Amino acid sequence: MVDPTLAEMGKNLNEAMKMLEDSQRKEEENEKKYARKDIPGPLQGSGQDMVSILQLVQNLMHEDEEESSQAYRLQNVGEQGHMALLGHSLAAYISVLDKERLRKLTTRILSDTTLWLCRLFRYENGSAYYHEDDREGLLKICRLVIHTCYEDYTVEGFNVLCTKQPVIYISSAARTGLGQALCNQLGLPLSCMCHVPCNTMFGSQHQMDVALLDRLIKDDVECGKLPLLLVANAGTPGAGHTDKLGRLKELCEQYKMWLHVEGVNLATLALGYVSSSVLAATKCDSMTLTLGSWLGLPAVPAVTLYKHEDPSLSLAAGLTSSQPVEKLRALPLWLSLQYLGHDGIVERIKHASQLSQRLLENLKNLDFIKTSVEDELSSPVVVFKFFQKYLNRDQTPHAAQTSATQHHVISNEGHIYDTFNQWLGEQLAQLVPASGIDVVELEDEGTCVRFSPLMTSAVLGTEIQDVDQLVDCLKMKIPVLTSTLRLREEFEQEVRRTVGLLYIEDLSWPGLGIVRYNYHSDGKNDDNQEKELEKINTELLKKLNELESDLTFSSGPEFGGQKNCIYIGMVTEDLDVLELVETIAATGREIEENSRLLENMTEVVRKGIQEAQLQLQKANEERLLEEGLLRQIPVVGSVLNWFSPFQASPKGRTFNLTAGSLESTESTYVSKAQGTGTTPPPTPTSSLTKQRHSGKFLLCDFILKLAATPWPQHTSDLRDTRGPA
């Protein structure tokens, strides 16, 4: 019979997980982005039920999904994940048992889990330390070694370290900040940390240089220092390379150093076939395993397996604890390992290794793809990059080309390849999110694309078809990368030869290039020129995006991009670069001319209105002199006009937009017809506007024709309103 409390706990956990994993929310919750319930308030006195609390947690988990540009990927928990989560609930429940029952239960859980892990990963007669932070195990191992090498450390403390300074050796390919974190936690100066370079002349570029390490240890011994511990990699964090663990173990035995190994390749120790390079890790003094990511188990601790005969020193270093509650850290892992079983654990690791091998076999058949794998037969990490020689560059060295110039060209090539591979990795991750593809920066090879299914497949549920889809997407992207790389230099040359366009060099832009339309200044101040430049390039970007083409035009990245520029993305092989550049230049000139024509017309109309006002005032003064003062008096003027009518020719004005001047309407009233007038002088932009299509300035033609007619009397007709009856 199952304890009713345990059964109820499992039932409640299943119900809670179903509620949290349900992504369906009520429609009214989506109507308001900031609902009143999202604002923190006081703690309710009467409390809330479990359903309401879990609903609040669910809302907090999914509140930013609408804002995120990328698809939200929820970890594939599954039933084995529920077992791990149940372990945390059980640990809290078991902790309230009486001391004797708690001691027996925790001892059984700890011994079972340690035995299973040692058998799984071929680490005989080992002890285990379970920890949340994957660096904490190495930290406790360092304390254990310090207690072992310095007998009086427990009493004297750091004073004994002054006699012989301890030295910890770490590969330069180790994860960033590991050495500094160890020194900070141990209270050691950074001089106690020695970073060992990787091979530069022979062997892998990511393996620790054993010969150089030997010389470094000898130098430290001669200086009176104490070599303490060596941290090696069975799968570097970047490229998944394995150090020469066999030779490193021999070196550590020679100098009585402790050898600690970590890395993703340690997972392959559970398989039937293990490469000799990884199998050597079973002879090391300690190793750290991250089973949570390998098996897709949430919230399970990392495990550090170690061999040491003195339990008192292990207790002093914190590797063992006399508190039974501390031993309950292994409970989630204890439940999960039993649920999966030996075959289930091996099958998951084997599946991840098969995924990497499937991708590696396909990459070998692809042109322009370079892989970076030290042991292609067994490495579960695949690192590759796009690589192609420039086709347009003359391979014959010129005498005038200096070494500095050559170095600059090679450096530019490296930056461009880094940019293109960054774009490639982001595209593949977006197109096939289940693959777990990411981008990694390697010291010698630059930006690369990494596929590490041991760290992602169990969480994302990656299958063989996802790898095949990844290869298909890669095949589609390679022609785009090659054509863009080939046409990039041609685009730069054409832009530099084109008047009115300015080429902007930015090696971090993954595309054809960056161009800016230059505004021809005419004596304006800098602020106006900058505004006009921004206006023209903004309109130019809008016009280019309206073109029917597969090209992508944008204003560049949100941060770090150039202002007032047109960013052109990846292109295909059939692109005519010359036609593209001419289109950009012609469209920019058209926008600039239209802008200038509007400015000219505005200025002409403004001056015409001012001149019309002056002539109207002058005409009124002449009329006063001609008619006399008496005719301006209302009653007297009417009687005088009746006895002696005043004959005056109508004096009107019409504004000619073409000529930009005021003209008399006397000929119009004499001939009773609208005259054509004289041919106006050409405007500054008339020679350029003749080159445009006939239908582009229909509005301007209509305005010019309208300008030839006399303006209405109540608006623009400036003639004398008095005339013969």
XYZ file of C-alpha atoms in Angstrom:
725
model
C 0.000 0.000 0.000
C 1.213 3.479 -0.905
C 1.218 6.093 1.817
C -1.876 8.288 1.220
C 0.213 11.388 1.807
C 2.686 10.362 -0.900
C -0.129 9.496 -3.299
C -1.804 12.847 -2.686
C 1.524 14.630 -3.193
C 2.036 12.946 -6.560
C -1.522 13.745 -7.626
C -1.203 17.405 -6.678
C 2.109 17.677 -8.530
C 0.578 16.220 -11.709
C -2.350 18.626 -11.537
C -0.040 21.569 -10.911
C 2.214 20.653 -13.850
C -0.787 20.322 -16.170
C -1.948 23.793 -15.202
C 1.481 25.342 -15.665
C 2.123 23.626 -18.997
C -1.272 24.623 -20.414
C -0.583 27.561 -22.739
C -4.280 28.331 -23.339
C -5.289 31.511 -21.594
C -8.511 33.429 -21.443
C -9.144 36.030 -24.140
C -9.836 38.780 -21.655
C -6.333 38.320 -20.211
C -4.839 39.228 -23.589
C -6.946 42.349 -24.058
C -4.990 44.404 -21.537
C -1.242 44.147 -21.466
C -0.959 45.578 -17.973
C -3.911 44.260 -16.039
C -4.603 45.362 -12.528
C -3.838 41.871 -11.184
C -0.263 42.173 -12.495
C 0.443 45.112 -10.179
C 1.952 43.936 -6.875
C -0.417 44.485 -4.000
C -0.615 43.693 -0.294
C -0.730 40.109 0.931
C -4.348 39.041 1.240
C -5.435 38.305 4.762
C -7.752 35.416 3.926
C -5.259 33.726 1.595
C -5.843 32.181 -1.849
C -6.483 28.676 -3.076
C -3.889 26.620 -4.984
C -5.641 27.047 -8.337
C -5.498 30.845 -8.161
C -1.849 30.838 -7.143
C -0.868 28.465 -9.942
C -2.852 30.560 -12.421
C -0.848 33.601 -11.342
C 2.413 31.662 -11.837
C 1.252 30.615 -15.306
C 0.470 34.209 -16.260
C 3.884 35.350 -15.096
C 5.542 32.582 -17.139
C 3.803 33.610 -20.378
C 3.378 37.368 -19.980
C 6.193 38.303 -22.413
C 5.399 35.842 -25.215
C 3.652 38.463 -27.366
C 6.650 40.814 -27.177
C 9.344 38.236 -27.977
C 10.327 38.095 -31.653
C 11.492 34.478 -31.475
C 9.287 31.508 -30.795
C 8.998 30.606 -27.126
C 10.565 27.206 -26.505
C 9.342 25.429 -23.365
C 11.539 22.670 -22.034
C 10.228 19.199 -22.826
C 9.746 18.028 -19.247
C 7.967 14.708 -19.757
C 7.250 12.086 -17.123
C 10.908 11.637 -16.196
C 11.011 15.374 -15.506
C 7.981 15.050 -13.264
C 9.858 12.452 -11.255
C 12.729 14.890 -10.732
C 10.322 17.606 -9.649
C 8.559 15.169 -7.355
C 11.935 14.506 -5.715
C 12.091 18.104 -4.474
C 8.647 17.788 -2.918
C 9.545 14.472 -1.351
C 12.768 15.904 0.047
C 10.788 18.552 1.902
C 8.356 15.928 3.164
C 11.044 13.451 4.256
C 12.959 16.155 6.141
C 10.238 16.190 8.857
C 10.764 12.515 9.748
C 12.458 11.568 12.991
C 16.255 11.591 12.960
C 16.792 7.832 12.889
C 14.428 7.193 9.980
C 15.813 10.206 8.151
C 19.399 8.957 8.621
C 18.620 5.498 7.275
C 16.650 6.782 4.327
C 19.206 9.406 3.258
C 22.066 6.928 3.588
C 20.248 4.472 1.324
C 19.425 7.156 -1.271
C 22.976 8.463 -1.333
C 24.641 5.054 -1.529
C 22.295 3.798 -4.266
C 22.758 6.870 -6.458
C 26.525 6.871 -6.046
C 26.772 3.168 -6.888
C 24.619 3.515 -10.011
C 26.581 6.496 -11.311
C 29.972 4.874 -10.708
C 28.879 1.791 -12.633
C 27.306 3.813 -15.433
C 30.370 5.944 -16.041
C 33.031 3.297 -15.299
C 34.397 5.032 -12.217
C 35.182 2.265 -9.747
C 35.168 2.765 -5.969
C 34.288 6.423 -6.192
C 32.488 8.758 -3.843
C 29.984 11.390 -4.955
C 29.250 14.996 -4.081
C 25.943 16.484 -5.292
C 25.802 20.213 -5.881
C 23.582 22.789 -7.603
C 26.342 24.915 -9.154
C 28.434 22.841 -11.555
C 31.577 24.710 -10.407
C 31.020 23.936 -6.744
C 32.310 20.374 -7.054
C 35.677 21.554 -8.410
C 35.820 24.146 -5.633
C 35.377 21.483 -2.936
C 37.971 19.263 -4.659
C 40.474 22.138 -4.505
C 39.834 22.475 -0.765
C 40.303 18.737 -0.340
C 43.668 18.866 -2.127
C 44.763 21.867 -0.031
C 43.876 19.982 3.174
C 45.780 16.956 1.864
C 48.943 18.789 0.778
C 49.124 21.181 3.749
C 48.864 19.187 6.972
C 48.571 22.226 9.239
C 46.001 24.016 7.060
C 43.161 23.157 9.445
C 44.976 24.908 12.309
C 47.118 27.584 10.653
C 44.846 28.500 7.747
C 46.257 30.658 4.966
C 49.540 31.163 6.854
C 50.768 27.754 5.706
C 50.203 28.766 2.077
C 52.855 31.458 2.402
C 55.637 28.909 2.764
C 54.788 27.245 -0.547
C 52.381 29.031 -2.836
C 49.886 26.572 -4.374
C 49.403 26.551 -8.153
C 46.287 25.385 -10.016
C 46.653 24.703 -13.758
C 43.751 25.285 -16.145
C 43.610 24.982 -19.918
C 43.189 28.213 -21.861
C 40.271 26.502 -23.638
C 38.366 26.115 -20.348
C 35.164 28.024 -19.750
C 35.545 31.721 -19.218
C 36.023 32.921 -15.651
C 36.554 29.499 -14.074
C 40.034 30.280 -12.718
C 39.015 33.633 -11.291
C 35.943 32.097 -9.632
C 38.091 29.445 -7.953
C 40.578 32.011 -6.641
C 37.782 34.202 -5.286
C 36.101 31.315 -3.454
C 39.349 29.861 -2.125
C 40.771 33.214 -1.054
C 43.855 32.768 -3.251
C 45.591 35.450 -5.319
C 45.240 35.258 -9.095
C 48.959 34.414 -9.278
C 48.026 30.956 -7.996
C 46.157 30.300 -11.240
C 48.199 29.224 -14.283
C 46.499 29.086 -17.699
C 48.153 26.498 -19.928
C 48.131 27.381 -23.654
C 46.839 24.925 -26.216
C 48.931 23.441 -29.012
C 49.980 26.022 -31.595
C 52.423 24.073 -33.792
C 51.334 20.437 -33.613
C 48.108 18.647 -32.821
C 44.716 20.134 -32.117
C 44.382 23.860 -31.601
C 42.144 23.209 -28.589
C 44.134 20.558 -26.675
C 46.375 21.437 -23.771
C 50.060 21.591 -24.693
C 51.518 18.805 -22.526
C 55.176 19.670 -23.201
C 54.620 23.297 -22.278
C 52.716 22.243 -19.156
C 55.708 20.129 -18.111
C 58.025 23.145 -18.420
C 55.611 25.353 -16.480
C 55.442 22.846 -13.617
C 59.231 22.545 -13.496
C 59.601 26.331 -13.371
C 57.076 26.585 -10.517
C 58.831 23.853 -8.547
C 62.176 25.599 -8.964
C 60.612 28.825 -7.692
C 59.477 27.094 -4.506
C 55.808 26.772 -5.465
C 53.641 23.688 -4.947
C 51.788 22.278 -8.033
C 48.398 21.451 -6.615
C 45.791 20.503 -9.190
C 45.231 20.256 -12.963
C 41.830 20.836 -14.579
C 41.557 18.991 -17.914
C 38.742 18.817 -20.465
C 36.930 15.842 -21.925
C 35.033 18.086 -24.314
C 36.015 21.748 -24.253
C 33.161 24.207 -23.710
C 33.596 25.632 -27.201
C 34.469 22.909 -29.686
C 34.102 19.707 -27.646
C 37.762 18.672 -27.887
C 39.366 16.245 -25.435
C 42.778 16.769 -23.888
C 45.438 14.024 -23.917
C 44.196 12.658 -20.617
C 46.554 9.664 -20.574
C 49.695 11.801 -20.815
C 48.286 14.357 -18.406
C 47.629 11.616 -15.832
C 51.235 10.430 -16.108
C 52.444 14.001 -15.628
C 50.239 14.460 -12.556
C 51.539 11.240 -11.020
C 55.088 12.438 -11.641
C 54.549 15.696 -9.746
C 51.965 14.282 -7.267
C 49.221 16.523 -8.587
C 45.456 15.980 -8.542
C 43.778 15.529 -11.956
C 40.210 16.743 -12.346
C 38.281 16.248 -15.626
C 35.065 17.855 -16.822
C 33.265 18.177 -20.139
C 30.340 16.941 -22.193
C 32.263 14.013 -23.687
C 32.218 12.266 -20.291
C 28.648 11.244 -21.099
C 29.951 8.785 -23.705
C 31.504 6.722 -20.897
C 28.067 5.137 -20.494
C 28.103 3.763 -24.056
C 29.354 0.351 -25.117
C 32.117 1.826 -27.281
C 34.212 4.650 -25.861
C 37.183 6.274 -27.555
C 40.522 5.765 -25.852
C 40.960 9.512 -25.314
C 37.762 9.736 -23.247
C 38.220 6.337 -21.586
C 41.394 7.661 -19.949
C 39.157 9.918 -17.814
C 38.223 6.888 -15.695
C 41.765 6.953 -14.229
C 41.538 10.575 -13.089
C 41.164 11.615 -9.458
C 37.795 13.339 -9.912
C 35.254 14.241 -12.595
C 32.130 16.411 -12.774
C 28.967 15.094 -14.505
C 26.040 17.319 -15.532
C 23.258 14.752 -15.887
C 20.457 17.306 -16.030
C 21.273 18.514 -19.543
C 22.408 15.090 -20.810
C 19.185 13.331 -19.825
C 16.756 16.258 -19.954
C 16.074 16.252 -16.218
C 15.052 19.618 -14.720
C 16.426 20.782 -11.390
C 18.642 17.750 -10.728
C 22.042 18.397 -9.170
C 25.411 18.003 -10.842
C 27.623 15.222 -9.519
C 31.342 15.209 -8.791
C 32.819 11.718 -8.496
C 36.138 11.492 -6.649
C 38.495 9.021 -5.027
C 39.909 9.728 -1.583
C 40.635 7.472 1.361
C 40.426 9.903 4.291
C 36.767 10.673 5.173
C 37.815 13.287 7.730
C 39.488 15.416 5.058
C 36.451 15.012 2.815
C 34.303 16.260 5.661
C 36.644 19.201 6.268
C 36.535 20.128 2.583
C 32.718 19.999 2.515
C 32.453 16.994 0.181
C 30.515 15.054 2.801
C 28.119 16.323 5.411
C 26.968 15.043 8.767
C 23.567 16.629 8.204
C 21.057 14.141 6.742
C 19.105 16.903 5.034
C 22.149 17.728 2.892
C 22.143 14.171 1.592
C 18.611 14.634 0.241
C 20.065 16.573 -2.706
C 20.452 13.222 -4.444
C 16.740 12.359 -4.104
C 15.540 13.905 -7.449
C 18.356 12.118 -9.255
C 17.643 8.875 -7.373
C 14.021 8.915 -8.568
C 14.905 9.889 -12.162
C 17.588 7.220 -12.589
C 15.186 4.538 -11.420
C 12.476 5.794 -13.747
C 14.751 5.793 -16.808
C 16.675 2.646 -15.958
C 20.072 1.678 -17.274
C 18.823 1.094 -20.825
C 16.916 4.379 -20.918
C 19.952 6.384 -19.820
C 22.246 4.720 -22.337
C 19.669 5.111 -25.108
C 19.388 8.865 -24.562
C 23.136 9.390 -24.687
C 23.445 7.072 -27.689
C 20.681 8.947 -29.503
C 22.495 12.259 -29.022
C 25.741 10.766 -30.338
C 23.926 9.407 -33.404
C 22.503 12.843 -34.132
C 25.961 14.411 -34.160
C 27.354 11.666 -36.376
C 24.447 12.043 -38.793
C 25.138 15.745 -39.155
C 28.888 15.225 -39.481
C 28.467 12.711 -42.307
C 26.276 15.152 -44.239
C 28.643 18.061 -43.693
C 31.508 16.141 -45.295
C 29.627 16.184 -48.616
C 28.973 19.934 -48.601
C 31.244 22.417 -50.330
C 32.337 25.606 -48.540
C 31.729 23.992 -45.109
C 34.699 23.416 -42.834
C 34.376 21.213 -39.747
C 36.463 21.537 -36.601
C 36.401 18.154 -34.889
C 39.477 16.545 -33.395
C 38.081 12.980 -33.189
C 35.379 12.660 -35.818
C 34.483 9.070 -34.915
C 33.331 9.701 -31.371
C 32.946 13.419 -30.662
C 29.334 14.285 -29.767
C 29.934 17.955 -30.593
C 29.967 19.154 -34.212
C 31.466 22.554 -34.952
C 31.445 23.899 -38.501
C 31.742 27.164 -40.375
C 31.249 28.618 -43.832
C 34.560 29.190 -45.579
C 35.408 30.241 -49.145
C 38.340 31.927 -50.801
C 37.667 35.275 -52.417
C 37.201 34.798 -56.147
C 37.814 38.373 -57.275
C 41.183 38.880 -55.680
C 44.358 38.527 -57.697
C 46.351 35.715 -56.125
C 49.648 36.973 -57.615
C 51.502 38.989 -54.987
C 52.364 42.511 -56.022
C 55.680 44.050 -55.155
C 54.016 47.210 -53.942
C 51.799 45.326 -51.511
C 53.329 45.555 -48.068
C 53.006 43.033 -45.290
C 50.838 45.476 -43.348
C 48.412 45.662 -46.261
C 48.295 41.891 -46.526
C 47.654 41.601 -42.799
C 44.839 44.168 -43.083
C 43.216 42.223 -45.937
C 43.449 38.919 -44.043
C 42.015 40.575 -40.938
C 39.114 41.961 -42.965
C 38.454 38.519 -44.395
C 38.324 37.075 -40.895
C 35.812 39.698 -39.769
C 33.632 39.072 -42.819
C 33.643 35.309 -42.270
C 32.753 35.842 -38.611
C 29.832 38.024 -39.653
C 28.585 35.549 -42.244
C 28.825 32.598 -39.850
C 27.029 34.558 -37.159
C 24.197 35.158 -39.648
C 24.247 31.506 -40.721
C 23.967 30.250 -37.141
C 21.098 32.605 -36.342
C 19.240 31.607 -39.509
C 19.613 27.878 -38.833
C 18.528 28.278 -35.209
C 15.439 30.187 -36.346
C 14.536 27.776 -39.159
C 15.114 24.583 -37.124
C 14.628 25.512 -33.451
C 14.491 21.854 -32.383
C 18.118 21.371 -33.447
C 19.527 23.509 -30.623
C 22.037 25.159 -32.964
C 24.033 28.011 -31.436
C 26.997 30.238 -32.315
C 30.358 29.933 -30.571
C 33.500 32.066 -30.661
C 36.737 30.079 -30.926
C 40.080 31.744 -30.363
C 41.831 30.449 -33.494
C 38.925 29.822 -35.856
C 36.654 32.757 -35.112
C 32.876 32.488 -35.198
C 31.541 28.964 -35.778
C 28.203 27.168 -35.654
C 27.912 24.464 -32.977
C 25.632 21.443 -32.731
C 25.835 19.785 -29.309
C 22.880 17.377 -28.988
C 24.071 15.996 -25.652
C 23.343 19.401 -24.135
C 20.087 20.119 -26.003
C 18.449 17.065 -27.623
C 16.886 15.656 -24.447
C 15.424 19.055 -23.618
C 14.250 19.989 -27.123
C 13.327 16.504 -28.294
C 15.651 16.557 -31.316
C 15.144 13.727 -33.811
C 16.870 12.485 -36.974
C 14.421 14.370 -39.179
C 15.414 17.600 -37.451
C 19.039 16.981 -38.431
C 17.983 16.259 -42.031
C 15.961 19.474 -42.067
C 18.993 21.317 -40.714
C 21.130 19.991 -43.581
C 18.490 21.009 -46.144
C 18.372 24.539 -44.736
C 22.148 24.695 -44.793
C 22.170 23.666 -48.463
C 19.791 26.535 -49.237
C 21.889 29.089 -47.394
C 25.279 28.160 -48.902
C 24.519 29.562 -52.426
C 23.299 32.786 -50.840
C 26.484 33.098 -48.800
C 28.779 32.354 -51.746
C 27.030 34.763 -54.130
C 26.930 37.542 -51.544
C 30.604 37.064 -50.754
C 31.490 37.113 -54.464
C 29.404 40.201 -55.297
C 30.354 42.165 -52.193
C 33.596 43.535 -53.685
C 31.921 44.320 -57.027
C 29.194 46.237 -55.228
C 31.779 48.303 -53.375
C 33.582 49.197 -56.615
C 30.389 50.184 -58.434
C 29.200 52.367 -55.567
C 32.537 54.163 -55.341
C 32.405 54.875 -59.096
C 28.857 56.229 -58.987
C 28.383 59.943 -58.432
C 26.033 60.732 -55.586
C 26.526 57.481 -53.662
C 28.840 56.866 -50.727
C 29.991 53.377 -49.746
C 30.023 52.703 -45.984
C 32.407 49.966 -44.861
C 31.075 47.877 -42.012
C 32.552 44.385 -41.662
C 29.940 43.421 -39.083
C 27.029 43.680 -41.548
C 25.960 40.301 -42.996
C 24.925 41.318 -46.485
C 25.917 42.849 -49.790
C 26.940 46.174 -48.293
C 25.909 49.590 -47.033
C 25.310 52.664 -49.176
C 24.308 56.253 -48.484
C 22.915 58.767 -50.946
C 24.917 61.977 -50.706
C 22.894 65.184 -50.533
C 24.398 67.967 -52.669
C 24.642 70.884 -50.288
C 23.998 74.406 -51.487
C 25.344 76.497 -48.655
C 22.876 75.453 -45.981
C 23.952 74.966 -42.404
C 24.907 71.541 -41.069
C 21.627 70.941 -39.231
C 19.552 71.514 -42.343
C 21.864 69.349 -44.413
C 21.602 66.518 -41.880
C 17.811 66.758 -41.865
C 17.678 66.838 -45.652
C 20.032 63.834 -45.834
C 17.888 61.883 -43.409
C 14.730 62.803 -45.310
C 16.118 61.745 -48.702
C 17.589 58.438 -47.479
C 14.414 57.591 -45.583
C 12.346 58.164 -48.694
C 14.916 56.231 -50.730
C 14.638 53.239 -48.381
C 10.860 53.346 -48.734
C 11.059 53.446 -52.542
C 13.547 50.551 -52.661
C 11.364 48.359 -50.475
C 8.475 48.990 -52.885
C 10.452 47.427 -55.735
C 9.443 43.936 -56.802
C 12.617 42.074 -55.885
C 13.931 39.497 -53.428
C 16.402 41.963 -51.939
C 16.058 43.179 -48.382
C 16.695 46.843 -47.654
C 16.761 48.137 -44.098
C 18.047 50.965 -41.946
C 20.536 48.635 -40.229
C 20.737 47.156 -36.738
C 18.996 48.862 -33.859
C 22.232 49.489 -31.997
C 25.634 50.284 -33.458
C 24.522 50.968 -37.012
C 25.324 53.945 -39.223
C 22.717 56.696 -39.528
C 21.041 57.654 -42.806
C 22.254 54.535 -44.640
C 20.689 51.809 -46.758
C 21.652 48.308 -45.580
C 21.367 45.632 -48.271
C 21.051 42.040 -47.072
C 22.013 38.717 -48.612
C 21.637 38.365 -52.382
C 21.395 35.565 -54.934
C 23.555 34.668 -57.905
C 21.327 36.305 -60.548
C 21.708 39.817 -59.120
C 22.902 42.509 -61.550
C 25.031 44.704 -59.295
C 25.422 47.496 -61.861
C 21.675 47.732 -62.395
C 21.083 47.761 -58.624
C 23.548 50.603 -58.071
C 22.092 52.616 -60.976
C 18.590 52.108 -59.607
C 19.633 53.345 -56.177
C 21.385 56.402 -57.652
C 18.512 57.261 -60.039
C 15.892 56.881 -57.332
C 17.934 59.076 -54.988
C 18.335 61.797 -57.648
C 14.623 61.703 -58.390
C 13.771 62.146 -54.723
C 16.260 64.998 -54.392
C 14.960 66.778 -57.545
C 11.353 66.469 -56.434
C 12.322 67.905 -53.092
C 14.182 70.805 -54.707
C 11.355 71.481 -57.189
C 8.907 71.742 -54.329
C 11.247 74.086 -52.482
C 11.691 76.256 -55.617
C 7.955 76.453 -56.254
C 7.326 77.368 -52.639
C 9.923 80.135 -52.800
C 8.570 81.480 -56.104
C 4.999 81.590 -54.826
C 6.112 83.335 -51.647
C 7.986 86.015 -53.576
C 5.055 86.391 -56.002
C 2.647 87.041 -53.171
C 4.939 89.681 -51.711
C 5.267 91.391 -55.107
C 1.504 91.222 -55.629
C 0.908 92.899 -52.287
C 3.306 95.720 -53.190
C 1.703 96.266 -56.629
C -1.780 96.201 -55.110
C -0.777 98.887 -52.631
C 0.802 100.942 -55.418
C -2.328 100.587 -57.595
C -4.537 101.816 -54.772
C -2.342 104.907 -54.344
C -2.463 105.676 -58.100
C -6.244 105.310 -58.100
C -6.547 107.863 -55.317
C -4.472 110.356 -57.285
C -6.375 109.699 -60.518
C -9.927 109.796 -59.175
C -9.500 112.464 -56.583
C -10.462 112.645 -52.975
C -14.154 113.551 -53.565
C -14.904 110.338 -55.389
C -13.801 108.369 -52.291
C -16.570 109.840 -50.125
C -19.499 107.370 -50.274
C -22.472 109.707 -50.944
C -20.581 112.484 -52.721
C -18.653 109.987 -54.816
C -21.847 108.331 -56.069
C -23.423 111.657 -57.135
C -20.217 112.813 -58.789
C -19.839 109.531 -60.694
C -23.460 109.833 -61.904
C -22.936 113.346 -63.303
C -19.418 112.650 -64.572
C -18.665 108.949 -65.025
C -15.009 108.055 -64.656
C -13.594 105.873 -67.433
C -10.705 103.592 -66.282
C -9.226 100.598 -67.985
C -9.276 97.435 -65.866
C -5.902 96.723 -64.358
C -5.527 93.069 -63.310
C -2.630 90.779 -62.541
C -2.075 87.064 -63.145
C 0.673 84.988 -61.543
C 2.658 82.804 -63.958
C 4.078 79.803 -62.077
C 6.258 78.821 -65.006
C 7.986 82.194 -65.197
C 7.574 82.950 -61.520
C 6.357 86.522 -62.209
C 3.254 88.753 -62.188
C 1.800 89.728 -65.575
C -0.888 92.190 -66.636
C -4.370 90.970 -67.662
C -5.006 93.978 -69.978
C -4.464 91.897 -73.143
C -6.917 89.305 -71.876
C -9.740 91.829 -71.472
C -8.970 93.480 -74.819
C -8.899 90.267 -76.873
C -11.512 88.451 -74.778
C -9.172 85.388 -74.868
C -6.344 83.938 -72.832
C -2.928 84.564 -74.429
C -0.084 82.061 -74.474
C 2.436 84.630 -73.309
C 6.106 84.534 -73.850
C 8.189 81.445 -73.352
C 9.379 81.466 -69.781
C 13.022 81.024 -68.950
C 14.000 77.515 -67.941
C 13.966 76.684 -64.258
C 17.098 75.268 -62.629
C 15.637 71.748 -62.703
C 13.969 71.783 -66.127
C 16.910 70.116 -67.883
C 16.765 67.260 -65.409
C 13.012 66.871 -65.396
C 13.004 66.284 -69.159
C 14.702 62.972 -68.521
C 11.777 61.606 -66.473
C 8.806 59.665 -67.741
C 5.966 61.660 -69.288
C 3.428 60.784 -66.619
C 5.422 61.748 -63.548
C 4.659 65.500 -63.521
C 1.030 65.633 -64.673
C 0.205 67.635 -61.599
C 2.890 70.234 -62.376
C 1.661 70.509 -66.014
C -1.859 71.099 -64.754
C -0.638 73.846 -62.420
C 1.313 75.544 -65.232
C -1.729 75.504 -67.526
C -3.893 76.817 -64.743
C -1.407 79.616 -64.122
C -1.881 80.938 -67.672
C -5.550 81.752 -66.997
C -6.568 84.981 -65.178
C -7.133 84.405 -61.521
C -10.669 84.766 -60.139
C -11.643 88.189 -59.007
C -12.390 87.221 -55.407
C -9.077 85.445 -54.822
C -6.111 86.415 -56.977
C -7.372 88.937 -59.549
C -5.659 92.145 -58.558
C -7.261 94.444 -61.148
C -9.327 97.514 -60.234
C -12.735 96.364 -59.053
C -14.331 99.492 -60.511
C -15.050 99.441 -64.220
C -17.586 100.670 -66.657
C -21.089 99.660 -65.887
